[in-house]
Amino acid sequence: MATGVDQAAGMSLVVFSLVLFTYYSVWVIILPFVARDHFLHKYFLPREYSVILPGVAAIILLICVGAFAAVVLWKNRKPKKSD
Amino acid sequence: MVRVVLRALSAWRLIWRLRGGLLPLTMTKLVEWLVGVSLVLVVWAVVSFDLLELSLPPSYREVAWPMPLYLLVSFGCFSLATVGYRVATFNDCEDAAKELREHIREAKEDLRKKGLKM
């Protein structure tokens, strides 16, 4: 079995993705069928954000991947030999 | 709601039967997938932008139009959960790792004695 930190990190990833999936599902699928003045709407942002936030997250992810690739390529560049 | 579901089910049955036999033999998997994806996209567009003027209740339209993004987000969540679960249940072999480190140390000692510069 995986040890200590590995198990904690793995399980926290699982829990985080479950929470995210549940929140997003309720937001997108269940809320439109709930009455406008139900208390549940208090816990959710306006519906436009259900499109904007994943878009922003995708852009941030792309930027992180690009930055990582740039750093690795920069570190591995070899100076050209010229006699 | 039941009528919409029944209509969707009969469409799926038709698609499934087409996959089985009516398509020409040169149909590649790529073309099959493209046909399937574009069919789903057409259904989604008809429902969310009301192209056929079916006048579904507005809450159905509100659920339908973010569907592609919702499927993408749920796929991302599923991938994240799978990665996390596989990390948590990975099969570490602590004894084998220790033994391997010991072998490496012995091999390095032996080679150093025989003159190999490390």
PDB file of C-alpha atoms in Angstrom:
ATOM      1  CA  MET A   1       0.000   0.000   0.000  1.00  0.00           C
ATOM      2  CA  ALA A   2       1.147   3.571  -0.577  1.00  0.00           C
ATOM      3  CA  THR A   3       2.511   5.303   2.493  1.00  0.00           C
ATOM      4  CA  GLY A   4       1.740   8.454   4.506  1.00  0.00           C
ATOM      5  CA  VAL A   5       1.869  11.553   2.347  1.00  0.00           C
ATOM      6  CA  ASP A   6       0.966   9.649  -0.842  1.00  0.00           C
ATOM      7  CA  GLN A   7      -2.215   8.308   0.691  1.00  0.00           C
ATOM      8  CA  ALA A   8      -3.177  11.700   2.139  1.00  0.00           C
ATOM      9  CA  ALA A   9      -2.539  13.506  -1.144  1.00  0.00           C
ATOM     10  CA  GLY A  10      -4.413  10.885  -3.179  1.00  0.00           C
ATOM     11  CA  MET A  11      -7.438  10.823  -0.899  1.00  0.00           C
ATOM     12  CA  SER A  12      -7.604  14.614  -0.748  1.00  0.00           C
ATOM     13  CA  LEU A  13      -7.613  14.715  -4.568  1.00  0.00           C
ATOM     14  CA  VAL A  14     -10.507  12.231  -4.625  1.00  0.00           C
ATOM     15  CA  VAL A  15     -12.510  14.187  -2.025  1.00  0.00           C
ATOM     16  CA  PHE A  16     -11.823  17.506  -3.757  1.00  0.00           C
ATOM     17  CA  SER A  17     -12.972  16.233  -7.140  1.00  0.00           C
ATOM     18  CA  LEU A  18     -16.120  14.681  -5.592  1.00  0.00           C
ATOM     19  CA  VAL A  19     -17.023  17.969  -3.890  1.00  0.00           C
ATOM     20  CA  LEU A  20     -16.362  19.920  -7.088  1.00  0.00           C
ATOM     21  CA  PHE A  21     -18.459  17.518  -9.164  1.00  0.00           C
ATOM     22  CA  THR A  22     -21.393  17.639  -6.729  1.00  0.00           C
ATOM     23  CA  TYR A  23     -21.361  21.442  -6.452  1.00  0.00           C
ATOM     24  CA  TYR A  24     -21.116  21.913 -10.216  1.00  0.00           C
ATOM     25  CA  SER A  25     -23.848  19.330 -10.905  1.00  0.00           C
ATOM     26  CA  VAL A  26     -26.274  20.995  -8.484  1.00  0.00           C
ATOM     27  CA  TRP A  27     -25.370  24.401  -9.947  1.00  0.00           C
ATOM     28  CA  VAL A  28     -25.910  23.429 -13.601  1.00  0.00           C
ATOM     29  CA  ILE A  29     -28.582  20.722 -13.498  1.00  0.00           C
ATOM     30  CA  ILE A  30     -30.678  21.051 -10.354  1.00  0.00           C
ATOM     31  CA  LEU A  31     -30.862  24.798  -9.679  1.00  0.00           C
ATOM     32  CA  PRO A  32     -32.909  25.750 -12.787  1.00  0.00           C
ATOM     33  CA  PHE A  33     -35.719  23.514 -11.524  1.00  0.00           C
ATOM     34  CA  VAL A  34     -35.704  25.008  -8.018  1.00  0.00           C
ATOM     35  CA  ALA A  35     -38.061  27.914  -7.183  1.00  0.00           C
ATOM     36  CA  ARG A  36     -36.529  31.379  -7.518  1.00  0.00           C
ATOM     37  CA  ASP A  37     -36.858  32.269  -3.817  1.00  0.00           C
ATOM     38  CA  HIS A  38     -35.666  28.932  -2.398  1.00  0.00           C
ATOM     39  CA  PHE A  39     -32.890  29.304   0.194  1.00  0.00           C
ATOM     40  CA  LEU A  40     -30.617  26.998  -1.853  1.00  0.00           C
ATOM     41  CA  HIS A  41     -29.908  29.799  -4.336  1.00  0.00           C
ATOM     42  CA  LYS A  42     -28.044  31.647  -1.570  1.00  0.00           C
ATOM     43  CA  TYR A  43     -25.196  29.144  -1.690  1.00  0.00           C
ATOM     44  CA  PHE A  44     -24.592  29.442  -5.412  1.00  0.00           C
ATOM     45  CA  LEU A  45     -23.168  32.258  -7.504  1.00  0.00           C
ATOM     46  CA  PRO A  46     -25.175  33.701 -10.420  1.00  0.00           C
ATOM     47  CA  ARG A  47     -25.453  31.274 -13.327  1.00  0.00           C
ATOM     48  CA  GLU A  48     -23.115  33.149 -15.660  1.00  0.00           C
ATOM     49  CA  TYR A  49     -20.230  32.218 -13.364  1.00  0.00           C
ATOM     50  CA  SER A  50     -20.852  28.507 -14.023  1.00  0.00           C
ATOM     51  CA  VAL A  51     -19.443  29.154 -17.511  1.00  0.00           C
ATOM     52  CA  ILE A  52     -16.912  31.892 -16.717  1.00  0.00           C
ATOM     53  CA  LEU A  53     -15.155  30.118 -13.812  1.00  0.00           C
ATOM     54  CA  PRO A  54     -14.297  26.879 -15.704  1.00  0.00           C
ATOM     55  CA  GLY A  55     -13.129  29.010 -18.638  1.00  0.00           C
ATOM     56  CA  VAL A  56     -10.824  31.027 -16.376  1.00  0.00           C
ATOM     57  CA  ALA A  57      -9.572  27.825 -14.734  1.00  0.00           C
ATOM     58  CA  ALA A  58      -8.799  26.308 -18.154  1.00  0.00           C
ATOM     59  CA  ILE A  59      -6.851  29.427 -19.177  1.00  0.00           C
ATOM     60  CA  ILE A  60      -4.874  29.374 -15.913  1.00  0.00           C
ATOM     61  CA  LEU A  61      -4.119  25.670 -16.459  1.00  0.00           C
ATOM     62  CA  LEU A  62      -2.857  26.361 -19.982  1.00  0.00           C
ATOM     63  CA  ILE A  63      -0.662  29.199 -18.683  1.00  0.00           C
ATOM     64  CA  CYS A  64       0.824  26.930 -15.989  1.00  0.00           C
ATOM     65  CA  VAL A  65       1.573  24.176 -18.514  1.00  0.00           C
ATOM     66  CA  GLY A  66       3.158  26.681 -20.906  1.00  0.00           C
ATOM     67  CA  ALA A  67       5.246  28.238 -18.121  1.00  0.00           C
ATOM     68  CA  PHE A  68       6.445  24.802 -16.988  1.00  0.00           C
ATOM     69  CA  ALA A  69       7.443  23.867 -20.538  1.00  0.00           C
ATOM     70  CA  ALA A  70       9.235  27.213 -20.985  1.00  0.00           C
ATOM     71  CA  VAL A  71      11.196  26.801 -17.737  1.00  0.00           C
ATOM     72  CA  VAL A  72      12.280  23.255 -18.624  1.00  0.00           C
ATOM     73  CA  LEU A  73      13.331  24.246 -22.154  1.00  0.00           C
ATOM     74  CA  TRP A  74      15.237  27.273 -20.810  1.00  0.00           C
ATOM     75  CA  LYS A  75      17.132  25.163 -18.275  1.00  0.00           C
ATOM     76  CA  ASN A  76      18.130  22.594 -20.898  1.00  0.00           C
ATOM     77  CA  ARG A  77      19.368  24.972 -23.556  1.00  0.00           C
ATOM     78  CA  LYS A  78      22.941  24.276 -24.621  1.00  0.00           C
ATOM     79  CA  PRO A  79      25.161  27.236 -25.645  1.00  0.00           C
ATOM     80  CA  LYS A  80      26.285  26.917 -29.244  1.00  0.00           C
ATOM     81  CA  LYS A  81      29.982  26.047 -29.607  1.00  0.00           C
ATOM     82  CA  SER A  82      31.837  28.477 -31.895  1.00  0.00           C
ATOM     83  CA  ASP A  83      35.601  28.250 -32.465  1.00  0.00           C
TER      84      ASP A  83
ATOM     85  CA  MET B   1     -40.334  15.380 -20.356  1.00  0.00           C
ATOM     86  CA  VAL B   2     -41.221  11.683 -20.904  1.00  0.00           C
ATOM     87  CA  ARG B   3     -41.923  12.358 -24.591  1.00  0.00           C
ATOM     88  CA  VAL B   4     -38.510  13.997 -25.038  1.00  0.00           C
ATOM     89  CA  VAL B   5     -36.787  11.044 -23.336  1.00  0.00           C
ATOM     90  CA  LEU B   6     -38.677   8.499 -25.462  1.00  0.00           C
ATOM     91  CA  ARG B   7     -37.804  10.414 -28.638  1.00  0.00           C
ATOM     92  CA  ALA B   8     -34.146  10.475 -27.606  1.00  0.00           C
ATOM     93  CA  LEU B   9     -34.179   6.725 -26.816  1.00  0.00           C
ATOM     94  CA  SER B  10     -35.608   5.791 -30.239  1.00  0.00           C
ATOM     95  CA  ALA B  11     -32.981   7.984 -31.916  1.00  0.00           C
ATOM     96  CA  TRP B  12     -30.263   6.166 -29.988  1.00  0.00           C
ATOM     97  CA  ARG B  13     -31.680   2.779 -31.054  1.00  0.00           C
ATOM     98  CA  LEU B  14     -31.570   3.894 -34.678  1.00  0.00           C
ATOM     99  CA  ILE B  15     -27.961   5.056 -34.346  1.00  0.00           C
ATOM    100  CA  TRP B  16     -27.005   1.769 -32.694  1.00  0.00           C
ATOM    101  CA  ARG B  17     -28.543  -0.269 -35.537  1.00  0.00           C
ATOM    102  CA  LEU B  18     -26.784   1.896 -38.118  1.00  0.00           C
ATOM    103  CA  ARG B  19     -23.451   1.192 -36.411  1.00  0.00           C
ATOM    104  CA  GLY B  20     -24.165  -2.517 -36.774  1.00  0.00           C
ATOM    105  CA  GLY B  21     -24.996  -3.022 -40.440  1.00  0.00           C
ATOM    106  CA  LEU B  22     -26.228  -0.273 -42.746  1.00  0.00           C
ATOM    107  CA  LEU B  23     -22.956   1.644 -43.100  1.00  0.00           C
ATOM    108  CA  PRO B  24     -20.636   0.798 -46.063  1.00  0.00           C
ATOM    109  CA  LEU B  25     -17.643  -1.350 -45.241  1.00  0.00           C
ATOM    110  CA  THR B  26     -15.150   1.490 -45.845  1.00  0.00           C
ATOM    111  CA  MET B  27     -16.537   3.525 -42.941  1.00  0.00           C
ATOM    112  CA  THR B  28     -13.588   4.165 -40.643  1.00  0.00           C
ATOM    113  CA  LYS B  29     -13.786   4.598 -36.892  1.00  0.00           C
ATOM    114  CA  LEU B  30     -12.953   8.273 -37.304  1.00  0.00           C
ATOM    115  CA  VAL B  31     -15.919   8.885 -39.588  1.00  0.00           C
ATOM    116  CA  GLU B  32     -18.164   6.948 -37.217  1.00  0.00           C
ATOM    117  CA  TRP B  33     -17.070   9.091 -34.310  1.00  0.00           C
ATOM    118  CA  LEU B  34     -17.487  12.298 -36.301  1.00  0.00           C
ATOM    119  CA  VAL B  35     -21.008  11.298 -37.314  1.00  0.00           C
ATOM    120  CA  GLY B  36     -21.893  10.447 -33.725  1.00  0.00           C
ATOM    121  CA  VAL B  37     -20.410  13.649 -32.326  1.00  0.00           C
ATOM    122  CA  SER B  38     -22.091  15.868 -34.920  1.00  0.00           C
ATOM    123  CA  LEU B  39     -25.439  14.169 -34.262  1.00  0.00           C
ATOM    124  CA  VAL B  40     -25.107  14.899 -30.538  1.00  0.00           C
ATOM    125  CA  LEU B  41     -24.089  18.477 -31.336  1.00  0.00           C
ATOM    126  CA  VAL B  42     -27.111  18.962 -33.601  1.00  0.00           C
ATOM    127  CA  VAL B  43     -29.472  17.669 -30.912  1.00  0.00           C
ATOM    128  CA  TRP B  44     -27.830  19.979 -28.356  1.00  0.00           C
ATOM    129  CA  ALA B  45     -28.079  22.997 -30.671  1.00  0.00           C
ATOM    130  CA  VAL B  46     -31.739  22.285 -31.467  1.00  0.00           C
ATOM    131  CA  VAL B  47     -32.612  22.049 -27.781  1.00  0.00           C
ATOM    132  CA  SER B  48     -30.579  24.976 -26.442  1.00  0.00           C
ATOM    133  CA  PHE B  49     -31.157  27.517 -29.239  1.00  0.00           C
ATOM    134  CA  ASP B  50     -34.724  26.411 -30.025  1.00  0.00           C
ATOM    135  CA  LEU B  51     -33.985  26.003 -33.738  1.00  0.00           C
ATOM    136  CA  LEU B  52     -37.040  23.850 -34.476  1.00  0.00           C
ATOM    137  CA  GLU B  53     -39.356  26.015 -32.345  1.00  0.00           C
ATOM    138  CA  LEU B  54     -40.351  23.076 -30.135  1.00  0.00           C
ATOM    139  CA  SER B  55     -41.038  25.600 -27.326  1.00  0.00           C
ATOM    140  CA  LEU B  56     -39.705  23.437 -24.521  1.00  0.00           C
ATOM    141  CA  PRO B  57     -40.071  24.911 -21.008  1.00  0.00           C
ATOM    142  CA  PRO B  58     -37.298  27.490 -20.382  1.00  0.00           C
ATOM    143  CA  SER B  59     -35.761  25.538 -17.490  1.00  0.00           C
ATOM    144  CA  TYR B  60     -34.958  22.673 -19.919  1.00  0.00           C
ATOM    145  CA  ARG B  61     -33.189  25.107 -22.234  1.00  0.00           C
ATOM    146  CA  GLU B  62     -31.288  26.533 -19.278  1.00  0.00           C
ATOM    147  CA  VAL B  63     -30.064  23.059 -18.350  1.00  0.00           C
ATOM    148  CA  ALA B  64     -29.216  22.053 -21.931  1.00  0.00           C
ATOM    149  CA  TRP B  65     -27.035  24.903 -23.116  1.00  0.00           C
ATOM    150  CA  PRO B  66     -24.089  24.478 -20.696  1.00  0.00           C
ATOM    151  CA  MET B  67     -24.075  20.691 -21.328  1.00  0.00           C
ATOM    152  CA  PRO B  68     -20.804  20.492 -23.346  1.00  0.00           C
ATOM    153  CA  LEU B  69     -18.963  22.477 -20.686  1.00  0.00           C
ATOM    154  CA  TYR B  70     -20.586  20.409 -17.937  1.00  0.00           C
ATOM    155  CA  LEU B  71     -19.470  17.156 -19.588  1.00  0.00           C
ATOM    156  CA  LEU B  72     -15.945  18.538 -19.913  1.00  0.00           C
ATOM    157  CA  VAL B  73     -15.834  19.582 -16.242  1.00  0.00           C
ATOM    158  CA  SER B  74     -17.184  16.228 -15.054  1.00  0.00           C
ATOM    159  CA  PHE B  75     -14.638  14.398 -17.232  1.00  0.00           C
ATOM    160  CA  GLY B  76     -11.906  16.521 -15.638  1.00  0.00           C
ATOM    161  CA  CYS B  77     -13.237  15.675 -12.161  1.00  0.00           C
ATOM    162  CA  PHE B  78     -13.324  11.982 -13.043  1.00  0.00           C
ATOM    163  CA  SER B  79      -9.717  12.101 -14.295  1.00  0.00           C
ATOM    164  CA  LEU B  80      -8.580  13.914 -11.159  1.00  0.00           C
ATOM    165  CA  ALA B  81     -10.354  11.402  -8.910  1.00  0.00           C
ATOM    166  CA  THR B  82      -8.810   8.464 -10.824  1.00  0.00           C
ATOM    167  CA  VAL B  83      -5.312   9.914 -10.538  1.00  0.00           C
ATOM    168  CA  GLY B  84      -5.786  10.600  -6.826  1.00  0.00           C
ATOM    169  CA  TYR B  85      -7.180   7.133  -6.177  1.00  0.00           C
ATOM    170  CA  ARG B  86      -4.343   5.419  -8.072  1.00  0.00           C
ATOM    171  CA  VAL B  87      -1.776   7.505  -6.138  1.00  0.00           C
ATOM    172  CA  ALA B  88      -3.375   6.570  -2.816  1.00  0.00           C
ATOM    173  CA  THR B  89      -3.523   2.824  -3.597  1.00  0.00           C
ATOM    174  CA  PHE B  90      -0.133   2.549  -5.303  1.00  0.00           C
ATOM    175  CA  ASN B  91       1.747  -0.639  -4.430  1.00  0.00           C
ATOM    176  CA  ASP B  92       4.940   0.522  -2.704  1.00  0.00           C
ATOM    177  CA  CYS B  93       7.425  -2.291  -2.069  1.00  0.00           C
ATOM    178  CA  GLU B  94       9.495  -0.857   0.787  1.00  0.00           C
ATOM    179  CA  ASP B  95      11.633  -4.024   1.287  1.00  0.00           C
ATOM    180  CA  ALA B  96      12.401  -4.400  -2.403  1.00  0.00           C
ATOM    181  CA  ALA B  97      13.450  -0.729  -2.563  1.00  0.00           C
ATOM    182  CA  LYS B  98      15.793  -1.146   0.399  1.00  0.00           C
ATOM    183  CA  GLU B  99      17.281  -4.300  -1.120  1.00  0.00           C
ATOM    184  CA  LEU B 100      17.811  -2.537  -4.439  1.00  0.00           C
ATOM    185  CA  ARG B 101      19.567   0.405  -2.782  1.00  0.00           C
ATOM    186  CA  GLU B 102      21.839  -2.092  -0.959  1.00  0.00           C
ATOM    187  CA  HIS B 103      22.694  -3.853  -4.245  1.00  0.00           C
ATOM    188  CA  ILE B 104      23.502  -0.540  -5.907  1.00  0.00           C
ATOM    189  CA  ARG B 105      25.795   0.430  -3.013  1.00  0.00           C
ATOM    190  CA  GLU B 106      27.608  -2.909  -3.146  1.00  0.00           C
ATOM    191  CA  ALA B 107      28.009  -2.706  -6.924  1.00  0.00           C
ATOM    192  CA  LYS B 108      29.440   0.828  -6.698  1.00  0.00           C
ATOM    193  CA  GLU B 109      31.912  -0.271  -3.984  1.00  0.00           C
ATOM    194  CA  ASP B 110      32.993  -3.240  -6.046  1.00  0.00           C
ATOM    195  CA  LEU B 111      33.534  -1.199  -9.211  1.00  0.00           C
ATOM    196  CA  ARG B 112      35.444   1.505  -7.299  1.00  0.00           C
ATOM    197  CA  LYS B 113      37.790  -1.141  -5.920  1.00  0.00           C
ATOM    198  CA  LYS B 114      38.396  -2.439  -9.448  1.00  0.00           C
ATOM    199  CA  GLY B 115      39.441   1.009 -10.595  1.00  0.00           C
ATOM    200  CA  LEU B 116      36.338   2.541 -12.246  1.00  0.00           C
ATOM    201  CA  LYS B 117      36.214   6.284 -11.544  1.00  0.00           C
ATOM    202  CA  MET B 118      32.707   7.408 -10.435  1.00  0.00           C
TER     203      MET B 118
END
